[in-house]
Coordinates of C-alpha atoms in Angstrom, one line a residue:
M20 CA -0.1 0.0 0.0
T21 CA 2.7 2.5 1.1
K22 CA 5.0 1.7 -1.9
R23 CA 2.0 2.8 -4.5
I24 CA 0.7 5.8 -2.9
F25 CA 4.8 6.9 -2.9
G26 CA 4.8 5.8 -6.5
K27 CA 1.5 7.7 -7.1
L28 CA 2.6 11.1 -5.2
I29 CA 6.0 11.3 -7.0
L30 CA 4.2 10.3 -10.5
S31 CA 2.0 13.0 -9.9
V32 CA 4.8 15.6 -8.7
V33 CA 7.2 14.6 -11.6
L34 CA 4.3 15.3 -14.2
L35 CA 3.7 18.6 -12.6
L36 CA 6.8 19.7 -12.5
A37 CA 7.6 18.2 -16.4
I38 CA 4.2 20.1 -17.0
W39 CA 5.3 23.1 -15.4
G40 CA 8.7 23.0 -17.0
L41 CA 7.0 22.4 -20.7
G42 CA 5.0 25.5 -20.1
A43 CA 7.8 27.8 -18.7
D44 CA 10.0 26.5 -21.8
Y45 CA 6.9 27.5 -24.4
L46 CA 6.5 31.1 -22.6
V47 CA 9.9 32.0 -22.5
S48 CA 11.1 30.7 -25.8
H49 CA 8.0 32.6 -27.4
I50 CA 9.0 35.6 -25.6
T51 CA 12.5 36.0 -26.1
E52 CA 11.8 35.0 -29.3
Q53 CA 9.5 37.9 -29.9
N54 CA 11.7 40.6 -28.2
L55 CA 14.2 39.4 -30.6
Q56 CA 12.1 39.8 -33.7
A57 CA 11.4 42.9 -32.2
D58 CA 15.1 44.0 -31.5
Q59 CA 16.4 42.4 -34.9
L60 CA 13.0 44.9 -36.3
L61 CA 14.7 47.8 -35.2
A62 CA 18.0 47.4 -36.0
L63 CA 16.7 46.2 -39.4
T64 CA 14.5 49.8 -39.8
E65 CA 17.7 51.4 -38.7
K66 CA 20.0 50.2 -41.3
T67 CA 17.4 50.6 -43.8
H68 CA 17.2 54.3 -43.3
L69 CA 20.9 54.2 -43.1
V70 CA 21.5 52.6 -46.6
R71 CA 18.9 55.0 -48.1
S72 CA 20.6 57.9 -47.2
L73 CA 23.9 56.5 -48.7
L74 CA 21.7 55.5 -51.6
E75 CA 20.3 58.6 -52.8
V76 CA 23.3 60.4 -53.2
A77 CA 24.7 57.5 -55.8
S78 CA 23.7 57.1 -59.3
D79 CA 22.0 54.4 -60.2
D80 CA 25.3 53.2 -62.2
D81 CA 26.8 53.0 -58.7
Y82 CA 24.0 50.9 -56.9
P83 CA 25.7 47.8 -57.8
H84 CA 28.9 48.1 -56.7
L85 CA 27.4 50.4 -53.6
V86 CA 25.0 47.7 -52.6
D87 CA 27.6 45.2 -52.2
H88 CA 29.3 47.3 -50.2
L89 CA 26.7 48.3 -47.9
A90 CA 25.3 44.8 -47.3
T91 CA 28.7 43.5 -46.1
Q92 CA 28.7 46.4 -43.9
A93 CA 25.3 46.2 -42.6
N94 CA 25.7 42.3 -42.6
A95 CA 21.9 42.3 -44.2
R96 CA 20.7 41.7 -47.6
I97 CA 20.4 44.6 -49.6
T98 CA 17.8 44.6 -52.5
A99 CA 16.9 48.2 -54.7
I100 CA 14.0 48.9 -56.9
Q101 CA 12.5 51.2 -59.7
A102 CA 9.1 52.2 -59.3
D103 CA 8.0 49.8 -62.0
G104 CA 9.6 47.2 -59.6
T105 CA 12.9 46.1 -61.5
V106 CA 15.4 45.2 -59.3
I107 CA 18.1 47.7 -59.9
A108 CA 21.0 46.3 -57.6
D109 CA 20.7 43.1 -55.0
S110 CA 23.5 42.1 -52.8
E111 CA 23.1 38.4 -53.6
A112 CA 21.8 37.9 -56.4
D113 CA 22.1 39.1 -60.2
P114 CA 19.3 41.9 -60.6
R115 CA 18.9 40.3 -64.6
Q116 CA 17.9 37.1 -63.7
M117 CA 15.1 38.3 -60.7
E118 CA 11.5 38.6 -61.3
N119 CA 9.6 41.9 -61.2
H120 CA 9.2 43.1 -57.2
A121 CA 6.3 45.5 -57.3
G122 CA 4.4 42.8 -56.1
R123 CA 6.3 41.8 -53.0
P124 CA 4.3 43.0 -49.8
E125 CA 7.1 45.5 -48.4
F126 CA 7.7 47.0 -52.3
R127 CA 4.0 47.4 -52.4
D128 CA 3.7 49.4 -48.8
A129 CA 7.1 51.4 -50.2
L130 CA 6.6 52.3 -53.3
A131 CA 3.3 53.4 -52.0
G132 CA 5.5 55.7 -49.6
R133 CA 5.0 53.9 -46.4
E134 CA 7.5 51.6 -44.7
G135 CA 6.7 48.1 -45.4
V136 CA 7.6 44.9 -42.9
S137 CA 7.4 41.2 -43.9
T138 CA 8.4 37.5 -42.9
R139 CA 8.1 35.2 -45.9
L140 CA 10.7 32.6 -47.8
S141 CA 12.4 34.2 -50.1
D142 CA 12.0 32.8 -53.7
T143 CA 15.2 34.0 -54.8
I144 CA 17.5 31.7 -52.8
G145 CA 14.9 30.2 -50.7
V146 CA 15.7 31.0 -47.1
E147 CA 13.3 32.7 -44.8
F148 CA 13.9 36.3 -44.0
L149 CA 12.6 39.8 -42.5
Y150 CA 12.5 42.4 -44.7
V151 CA 11.7 46.2 -44.3
A152 CA 11.5 48.3 -47.3
I153 CA 11.1 52.1 -47.4
P154 CA 10.6 54.5 -50.5
M155 CA 13.8 56.1 -51.9
G156 CA 12.7 58.9 -54.2
D157 CA 10.8 57.0 -57.3
H158 CA 13.1 53.8 -55.8
A159 CA 12.7 51.7 -53.2
V160 CA 15.3 50.3 -50.6
R161 CA 14.8 46.9 -48.9
L162 CA 17.5 44.8 -46.3
A163 CA 16.3 41.7 -45.5
L164 CA 17.4 39.8 -42.4
P165 CA 17.8 36.0 -42.2
L166 CA 15.3 34.4 -39.4
A167 CA 17.6 31.6 -38.8
N168 CA 19.6 33.8 -36.3
I169 CA 17.1 34.2 -34.4
A170 CA 16.1 30.6 -34.4
A171 CA 19.2 30.2 -33.0
Q172 CA 19.4 32.6 -30.4
S173 CA 15.9 30.9 -29.0
S174 CA 17.3 28.0 -29.3
Q175 CA 20.4 28.9 -27.4
V176 CA 17.9 30.2 -24.4
R177 CA 15.6 26.9 -24.9
T178 CA 18.6 25.2 -24.2
Q179 CA 20.1 26.9 -21.0
I180 CA 16.4 26.9 -19.6
V181 CA 16.2 22.8 -20.3
W182 CA 19.7 22.9 -17.8
M183 CA 18.5 24.7 -15.9
M184 CA 15.0 22.8 -15.4
L185 CA 17.1 19.7 -14.8
I186 CA 19.5 21.1 -12.5
A187 CA 16.3 22.2 -10.5
L188 CA 14.8 19.3 -11.3
V189 CA 17.1 16.7 -9.0
P190 CA 16.5 18.2 -5.8
A191 CA 13.0 19.7 -6.5
I192 CA 12.4 15.1 -7.3
L193 CA 14.5 14.7 -4.4
I194 CA 12.1 16.9 -1.9
A195 CA 9.3 15.4 -3.4
A196 CA 10.2 11.9 -2.7
W197 CA 10.6 12.6 0.8
M198 CA 7.0 14.3 1.1
S199 CA 6.3 11.7 -0.7
K200 CA 7.2 8.7 1.5
R201 CA 6.6 11.0 5.0
V202 CA 2.2 11.7 3.2
S203 CA 2.2 7.6 1.6
G204 CA 3.4 6.3 5.0
K205 CA 0.6 8.4 7.0
L206 CA -2.0 8.0 4.4
S207 CA -1.6 4.2 4.0
E208 CA -2.0 3.8 7.9
I209 CA -4.9 5.8 7.5
I210 CA -6.4 3.8 4.7
D211 CA -5.7 0.6 6.7
Y212 CA -7.4 1.4 9.3
S213 CA -10.5 2.9 7.5
H214 CA -10.2 -0.4 6.0
Q215 CA -10.4 -2.4 9.2
L216 CA -13.2 -0.4 10.2
A217 CA -15.2 -0.8 7.6
E218 CA -14.7 -5.0 8.0
G219 CA -15.8 -3.9 11.7
D220 CA -12.3 -4.2 13.5
F221 CA -12.8 -1.7 15.7
N222 CA -10.4 -2.8 17.9
A223 CA -7.9 -2.1 14.9
A224 CA -4.3 0.0 15.7
V225 CA -4.8 3.7 15.4
P226 CA -2.8 5.8 13.5
G227 CA -0.5 7.3 15.4
P228 CA -0.7 11.5 16.4
S229 CA 0.3 13.9 13.4
G230 CA 0.8 17.7 12.6
G231 CA -1.5 19.4 9.5
E232 CA -4.1 17.9 7.5
L233 CA -3.5 14.2 7.8
G234 CA -2.8 14.6 11.5
E235 CA -6.8 16.0 11.7
L236 CA -7.8 13.4 9.7
A237 CA -6.1 10.6 11.5
S238 CA -7.7 12.5 14.9
Q239 CA -11.0 12.5 13.2
L240 CA -10.9 9.2 11.8
R241 CA -10.1 8.0 15.7
S242 CA -13.0 9.6 17.0
A243 CA -15.2 8.0 14.1
G244 CA -13.6 4.5 15.4
G245 CA -14.4 5.3 18.7
R246 CA -18.0 6.6 17.9
L247 CA -18.6 3.1 15.4
R248 CA -17.5 1.1 17.8
G249 CA -19.6 2.5 20.8
M250 CA -22.7 2.4 17.6
F251 CA -21.6 -1.5 17.0
Q252 CA -21.9 -2.3 20.9
Q253 CA -25.0 -1.3 21.5
L254 CA -26.4 -2.3 17.9
Q255 CA -25.2 -6.0 19.5
D256 CA -26.3 -5.5 22.5
E257 CA -29.9 -4.7 21.2
R258 CA -29.8 -7.6 18.7
S259 CA -29.2 -9.9 21.4
R260 CA -32.3 -8.6 23.9
F261 CA -34.4 -8.9 20.3
A262 CA -32.8 -12.3 19.8
A263 CA -33.6 -13.0 23.6
A264 CA -36.8 -11.6 23.0
V265 CA -38.0 -13.1 20.0
N266 CA -36.6 -16.5 20.9
G267 CA -38.1 -16.2 24.5
I268 CA -41.5 -16.0 23.1
G269 CA -43.8 -18.6 23.6
E270 CA -45.3 -17.8 20.2
G271 CA -43.6 -18.5 16.1
I272 CA -42.3 -15.6 14.8
L273 CA -41.9 -15.2 10.9
V274 CA -40.5 -12.7 8.6
A275 CA -40.3 -13.0 5.4
D276 CA -39.2 -10.4 2.5
R277 CA -41.5 -9.6 -0.7
K278 CA -40.2 -12.9 -2.5
L279 CA -41.6 -14.7 0.3
R280 CA -37.8 -15.6 1.4
L281 CA -37.3 -16.4 5.0
I282 CA -35.6 -13.9 6.7
L283 CA -36.3 -14.4 10.6
S284 CA -37.5 -17.3 12.6
N285 CA -37.6 -17.9 16.3
P286 CA -37.4 -21.7 17.9
A287 CA -41.3 -21.7 18.7
V288 CA -42.5 -21.7 14.9
E289 CA -39.9 -24.5 14.4
Q290 CA -40.8 -26.7 16.8
M291 CA -44.6 -26.3 15.6
F292 CA -43.6 -27.4 12.2
P293 CA -40.9 -29.9 13.6
E294 CA -40.4 -31.8 9.8
A295 CA -39.6 -28.3 8.0
K296 CA -36.0 -26.8 7.3
F297 CA -35.9 -23.2 8.3
E298 CA -32.8 -21.3 7.0
K299 CA -32.5 -18.1 5.8
G300 CA -33.1 -16.9 2.3
Q301 CA -35.3 -20.7 1.9
P302 CA -38.9 -19.8 0.0
I303 CA -41.3 -20.2 2.9
E304 CA -43.6 -22.4 0.3
E305 CA -41.1 -25.3 1.3
C306 CA -41.8 -25.2 5.0
L307 CA -45.4 -24.3 5.8
P308 CA -48.4 -24.9 4.8
E309 CA -49.9 -23.6 1.9
E310 CA -52.7 -21.6 3.3
I311 CA -49.6 -19.9 5.0
P312 CA -48.1 -18.3 2.0
A313 CA -51.2 -17.6 -0.3
I314 CA -51.9 -15.2 3.4
F315 CA -48.5 -13.6 2.6
R316 CA -49.4 -13.0 -0.8
Q317 CA -52.4 -10.9 0.3
V318 CA -50.3 -9.0 2.8
L319 CA -47.8 -8.0 0.2
E320 CA -50.9 -7.2 -2.3
T321 CA -53.1 -5.2 -0.3
G322 CA -50.7 -4.0 2.7
E323 CA -53.4 -4.8 5.2
T324 CA -53.4 -7.7 8.2
F325 CA -55.0 -10.8 7.8
S326 CA -55.2 -13.9 9.5
V327 CA -56.6 -17.0 8.6
D328 CA -56.7 -20.6 11.0
V329 CA -54.2 -23.6 10.3
Q330 CA -55.0 -27.0 11.4
T331 CA -51.7 -29.6 11.0
T332 CA -52.0 -33.6 11.6
S333 CA -48.1 -34.3 11.7
P334 CA -46.8 -35.3 13.9
T335 CA -49.5 -34.4 16.3
A336 CA -53.0 -32.9 15.3
R337 CA -52.9 -29.1 16.0
S338 CA -54.4 -25.9 15.5
W339 CA -52.6 -22.6 15.0
N340 CA -53.9 -19.1 14.4
V341 CA -51.4 -17.2 12.2
S342 CA -51.7 -13.3 12.0
C343 CA -49.7 -11.7 9.2
A344 CA -48.8 -7.8 8.9
P345 CA -47.2 -5.9 6.5
I346 CA -43.4 -4.0 7.2
L347 CA -43.4 -0.9 5.5
T348 CA -40.7 1.5 4.7
K349 CA -40.5 5.3 4.8
K350 CA -42.5 5.5 1.8
A351 CA -45.3 3.2 2.9
K352 CA -44.3 0.0 0.7
V353 CA -44.8 -3.3 2.0
Q354 CA -40.7 -4.5 1.8
A355 CA -41.5 -7.8 4.0
V356 CA -44.5 -9.4 6.0
A357 CA -44.5 -10.3 9.7
A358 CA -46.6 -13.7 11.0
V359 CA -47.0 -14.8 14.6
F360 CA -48.2 -18.2 15.2
Y361 CA -50.6 -18.7 17.9
D362 CA -51.3 -22.4 19.3
I363 CA -54.8 -22.3 19.8
T364 CA -54.9 -26.0 20.5
E365 CA -55.4 -25.8 24.0
L366 CA -57.9 -23.3 23.9
E367 CA -60.1 -25.3 21.5
R368 CA -59.8 -28.2 24.0
V369 CA -60.8 -26.2 26.3
D370 CA -63.8 -24.5 24.5
R371 CA -64.7 -28.0 23.4
V372 CA -64.6 -29.0 26.9
R373 CA -66.2 -26.6 28.1
K374 CA -69.0 -26.9 25.8
D375 CA -69.1 -30.9 26.4
F376 CA -69.4 -29.8 30.1
V377 CA -72.3 -27.6 29.7
I378 CA -74.2 -30.2 27.6
N379 CA -73.0 -32.8 30.4
V380 CA -74.0 -30.6 33.6
S381 CA -77.4 -30.0 31.4
H382 CA -78.0 -33.7 31.1
E383 CA -77.0 -35.0 34.0
L384 CA -79.1 -32.5 35.9
R385 CA -82.3 -33.0 34.2
T386 CA -82.4 -36.9 34.6
P387 CA -83.2 -36.4 38.3
L388 CA -85.1 -32.8 38.0
A389 CA -87.5 -34.9 35.5
A390 CA -88.2 -37.6 37.6
I391 CA -88.5 -35.2 40.7
Q392 CA -90.6 -33.0 39.0
G393 CA -92.9 -35.7 37.5
Y394 CA -92.9 -37.7 40.9
A395 CA -94.0 -34.4 42.7
E396 CA -96.5 -33.6 40.2
T397 CA -98.4 -37.2 40.8
L398 CA -98.2 -36.7 44.4
L399 CA -99.5 -33.5 43.6
D400 CA -102.5 -34.7 41.7
G401 CA -103.4 -37.4 44.0
A402 CA -101.3 -39.8 44.3
I403 CA -99.7 -38.9 47.6
D404 CA -102.9 -40.2 49.3
D405 CA -102.5 -43.8 47.5
P406 CA -100.6 -45.8 50.4
S407 CA -99.8 -48.2 47.6
I408 CA -97.6 -45.8 45.7
N409 CA -96.9 -43.0 47.6
R410 CA -93.9 -44.4 49.6
R411 CA -92.6 -45.7 46.6
F412 CA -92.6 -42.2 45.3
V413 CA -91.3 -40.5 47.8
K414 CA -88.4 -42.7 48.1
I415 CA -88.0 -41.9 44.3
V416 CA -88.0 -38.2 45.0
W417 CA -85.6 -38.8 47.5
R418 CA -83.1 -40.8 45.5
N419 CA -82.9 -38.5 42.8
A420 CA -82.2 -35.6 45.1
E421 CA -79.7 -37.4 46.6
R422 CA -78.0 -37.8 43.3
L423 CA -78.3 -34.3 42.5
A424 CA -76.6 -33.6 45.7
Q425 CA -73.8 -35.6 45.4
L426 CA -73.4 -34.4 41.6
T427 CA -73.3 -31.1 43.4
S428 CA -70.7 -32.2 45.8
D429 CA -68.2 -33.6 42.9
L430 CA -68.6 -30.3 40.7
M431 CA -67.8 -28.0 44.0
T432 CA -64.9 -30.3 44.9
L433 CA -63.6 -30.5 41.3
S434 CA -63.8 -26.6 40.9
Q435 CA -62.2 -26.2 44.2
V436 CA -59.2 -28.2 42.7
E437 CA -59.2 -27.1 39.5
V438 CA -58.5 -23.4 40.9
N439 CA -56.5 -23.7 43.8
T440 CA -59.1 -22.8 46.4
R441 CA -59.5 -25.9 48.3
E442 CA -56.9 -26.0 51.3
F443 CA -54.6 -29.1 51.6
N444 CA -53.5 -30.0 55.3
F445 CA -50.1 -31.9 54.4
S446 CA -48.7 -33.7 57.0
P447 CA -47.0 -37.2 57.7
H448 CA -49.3 -40.2 57.4
R449 CA -48.6 -44.2 57.7
V450 CA -49.2 -45.7 54.5
S451 CA -51.1 -48.6 56.1
D452 CA -53.3 -46.8 57.9
I453 CA -54.8 -44.7 54.8
L454 CA -55.4 -48.0 53.1
Q455 CA -57.2 -49.6 55.8
D456 CA -59.5 -46.8 56.5
A457 CA -60.2 -46.9 52.5
A458 CA -60.8 -50.2 52.6
D459 CA -63.3 -50.1 55.3
S460 CA -64.8 -47.5 53.9
I461 CA -66.0 -50.2 50.7
S462 CA -66.7 -53.2 52.7
L463 CA -70.4 -52.8 52.9
I464 CA -70.5 -52.1 49.2
L465 CA -68.0 -55.3 48.4
T466 CA -70.5 -57.2 50.7
K467 CA -73.1 -56.6 48.5
N468 CA -71.7 -57.2 45.7
S469 CA -70.1 -60.1 46.2
V470 CA -66.5 -58.7 45.7
T471 CA -63.3 -59.7 47.6
L472 CA -61.0 -56.9 48.5
K473 CA -57.5 -57.7 49.4
V474 CA -55.0 -55.0 50.8
E475 CA -52.0 -56.3 50.5
P476 CA -49.2 -55.7 53.6
V477 CA -47.2 -52.6 54.0
D478 CA -44.4 -52.0 56.1
A479 CA -45.6 -50.3 59.1
D480 CA -42.9 -47.6 59.1
L481 CA -43.5 -46.2 55.6
L482 CA -44.9 -42.6 55.6
V483 CA -46.2 -40.4 53.1
E484 CA -46.6 -36.6 53.3
C485 CA -50.3 -36.0 52.2
D486 CA -53.4 -34.4 52.5
S487 CA -54.8 -37.7 54.0
G488 CA -59.0 -36.8 53.4
A489 CA -58.1 -36.4 49.7
I490 CA -55.9 -39.4 49.1
F491 CA -58.8 -41.2 51.0
Q492 CA -61.1 -39.5 48.3
V493 CA -59.0 -40.9 45.5
L494 CA -58.9 -44.7 46.8
T495 CA -62.3 -44.7 47.8
N496 CA -63.2 -43.4 44.9
L497 CA -61.2 -46.0 42.5
L498 CA -62.5 -48.9 44.7
D499 CA -65.8 -47.9 44.2
N500 CA -65.6 -47.7 40.5
A501 CA -63.5 -51.2 40.8
A502 CA -66.7 -52.0 42.5
K503 CA -69.2 -51.1 40.2
Y504 CA -67.2 -53.0 36.9
T505 CA -66.5 -56.1 38.8
S506 CA -68.8 -58.8 38.8
E507 CA -70.4 -61.0 41.5
G508 CA -67.3 -63.3 43.4
G509 CA -64.6 -60.8 41.1
T510 CA -61.5 -59.8 43.4
I511 CA -60.1 -56.0 44.2
A512 CA -56.2 -55.5 45.1
L513 CA -55.1 -52.8 47.0
S514 CA -51.4 -52.5 47.6
A515 CA -48.9 -49.1 48.6
I516 CA -45.1 -49.5 47.7
S517 CA -42.0 -47.6 47.9
S518 CA -40.9 -46.4 44.8
G519 CA -38.0 -44.1 44.5
E520 CA -38.8 -41.2 46.2
G521 CA -42.4 -41.5 46.4
V522 CA -44.9 -44.2 47.2
E523 CA -47.0 -45.7 44.5
F524 CA -50.5 -47.0 45.5
S525 CA -52.7 -49.2 43.5
V526 CA -56.3 -50.7 42.6
S527 CA -56.2 -53.9 40.3
D528 CA -60.0 -55.5 39.7
T529 CA -61.1 -58.3 37.6
G530 CA -63.5 -56.4 35.8
V531 CA -65.0 -56.1 32.7
G532 CA -61.7 -54.2 31.6
I533 CA -61.6 -50.9 29.6
P534 CA -61.3 -50.9 25.7
P535 CA -57.6 -49.2 24.5
E536 CA -59.2 -46.6 22.7
H537 CA -61.2 -44.9 26.0
I538 CA -58.5 -45.3 28.1
P539 CA -56.8 -41.7 26.5
R540 CA -60.1 -39.9 27.9
L541 CA -61.3 -41.4 31.5
F542 CA -59.8 -38.5 32.9
E543 CA -62.2 -36.0 31.5
R544 CA -65.6 -34.8 33.3
F545 CA -68.6 -37.0 32.6
Y546 CA -67.0 -39.1 30.5
R547 CA -68.4 -42.6 30.4
V548 CA -66.8 -45.8 28.7
D549 CA -70.6 -47.4 29.2
K550 CA -73.0 -44.5 29.6
A551 CA -76.3 -46.6 30.1
R552 CA -74.4 -49.1 32.5
S553 CA -72.6 -45.8 34.4
R554 CA -76.1 -44.2 34.6
E555 CA -77.5 -47.3 36.2
L556 CA -74.7 -47.7 38.7
G557 CA -75.4 -44.4 40.2
G558 CA -71.9 -42.5 39.2
T559 CA -71.9 -39.1 38.2
G560 CA -68.5 -39.0 35.7
L561 CA -67.0 -36.9 37.5
G562 CA -65.0 -39.9 40.0
L563 CA -62.1 -39.7 37.7
A564 CA -61.4 -36.3 36.7
I565 CA -61.7 -35.6 40.9
V566 CA -59.0 -38.4 41.2
K567 CA -56.5 -36.5 38.7
H568 CA -56.7 -33.1 40.1
L569 CA -56.2 -34.3 43.6
V570 CA -53.1 -36.7 42.4
L571 CA -51.8 -33.5 40.6
A572 CA -52.0 -31.1 43.7
H573 CA -50.1 -33.1 45.8
H574 CA -47.2 -33.0 42.5
G575 CA -47.9 -37.1 41.4
S576 CA -48.8 -38.6 38.6
L577 CA -51.3 -41.3 37.3
N578 CA -51.2 -44.5 35.3
V579 CA -53.7 -46.9 33.9
A580 CA -53.7 -49.9 32.5
S581 CA -55.9 -52.6 31.0
T582 CA -57.3 -55.7 29.1
V583 CA -60.6 -56.2 28.2
G584 CA -62.5 -59.1 30.3
E585 CA -59.5 -59.4 32.3
G586 CA -59.7 -56.2 34.6
T587 CA -58.1 -52.7 35.5
T588 CA -55.6 -51.3 37.4
F589 CA -55.2 -47.7 38.5
S590 CA -52.1 -46.5 39.9
F591 CA -50.9 -43.4 41.3
W592 CA -47.4 -42.2 42.5
L593 CA -46.6 -39.6 45.4
P594 CA -43.5 -37.9 46.4
L595 CA -42.6 -38.3 50.0
H596 CA -42.8 -35.1 51.1
A597 CA -45.2 -33.0 49.0
T598 CA -44.8 -29.8 50.4
E599 CA -41.0 -29.2 50.0
L600 CA -41.8 -29.6 45.8
P601 CA -42.1 -26.2 44.2
S602 CA -46.2 -25.3 43.3
Q603 CA -45.7 -25.6 39.5
A604 CA -43.9 -28.8 39.9
A605 CA -44.4 -31.0 37.0
T606 CA -47.1 -33.4 36.9
T607 CA -48.4 -36.3 34.7
V608 CA -51.1 -38.6 33.6
V609 CA -50.5 -41.7 32.0
T610 CA -52.7 -43.9 30.7
S611 CA -51.6 -47.6 28.6
S612 CA -53.3 -50.6 28.1
S613 CA -52.2 -54.0 27.8

């Protein structure tokens, strides 16, 4: 870099000196030549007047001899002509062989009574002359000097100028070389520093201080580099914050340019479409369902915000609400489109569950209420006075009212657990006592149904920290279900074992079993595998939903394993120390069939 700058600077200086020298040579030579011609003309004019004064006193016959003598003395060519232009004497040619000179410019002026001057090539001897002619009575006399003398003197002056220029050029080039080297070194440092700044290296070596304009330029570059470093760091910080914010957003974000090529995507949108590859510059048609690129094009065409709902089935069934908005330039032209993907799968599920809940509650309430209303009206219409039927009708009304009370109680329990308004009293309890209490509560039903309950022995020292009332409710619900769906003579097994950092409780039966397609929905409110039999047995359809929420409130997990015709096993795991877990601990419901 330094050598190139040095070469350009020194070449520029040499060219400037050469141009200056040529200009000076031309100007001085031209002025010198003009001055010499003026001096020559003045001298020649004086000599012409002197020669005329000498020839005027002589006769025409004496002119040839006198002209030769005067030409030698004047060191010039002398020519004398008559009024008709006939040459009567010439110092360098035979007058008799010379043509008429009346048409020569200088003689034409002289014969007209004026002084004539001209410069031209002589037709007689072929040499360029300076001519001066003046009138001499009815004659005219002319003196001529060859211009070769002036050219020689001009050449001599030019030669001297060239030598002076050469002599002055050597120190000028040396000084220019020194200055060029000094300037090129500073310029090279400044240029290298600016290149490093342009490439983003803000820690590059800063040019050292120097005086003059280059020093000021280096100082300004140092200042600009410092400002750029600060701005770049600020941009990096803002970009990091922006990336962290975008990557941390739960909603998917995707930005595409006017050609629908990917500019930006966050991990959330990549997780939404795991089978697609999101690479910068990739057409979005290759990684998104066709409905989404279509709405991108609509936004590009109209410049307005649009949204669309999209459903995917792979790898799982999901629903998305995609909202697309234009990114505008200062001239209000669409330069890109940003899309936000909202996962509405859970919202749709909750909405569906809510609708199903309303329908199921209405249905569950309608049946006992219709029975109560019907039998009450019958009793009011006179059946109350009939001893043969009034007690039976009142008993039916009472049984349906009891069913309504049980349904209301279960709904209240489920609501309290779901919205975290139920207060749990966690304390250590013997696992054997919990199992025995649950077994005792269900003994009458088991005896009535001729079903055998087997309680597996448990270590008397095994403790679990829980709300005993909630776990009692979980076990009694599971045992009640097992009793309802186990045929006469069947067996139910109740057990608990230490498992890792917790205790796993199990309720197994030899009942009818559950078909595999029903297992994933067992814990939904009001879901029934056999709706007719469930209502016949008096269930509300909320028992397993209550079981799930109570177990999850203890930071536990659930599991179901069932084989049709062989029986079902419900098991749940509770940590030994539930109160030491964070309130937002992860909980799971695992279902399986075998």
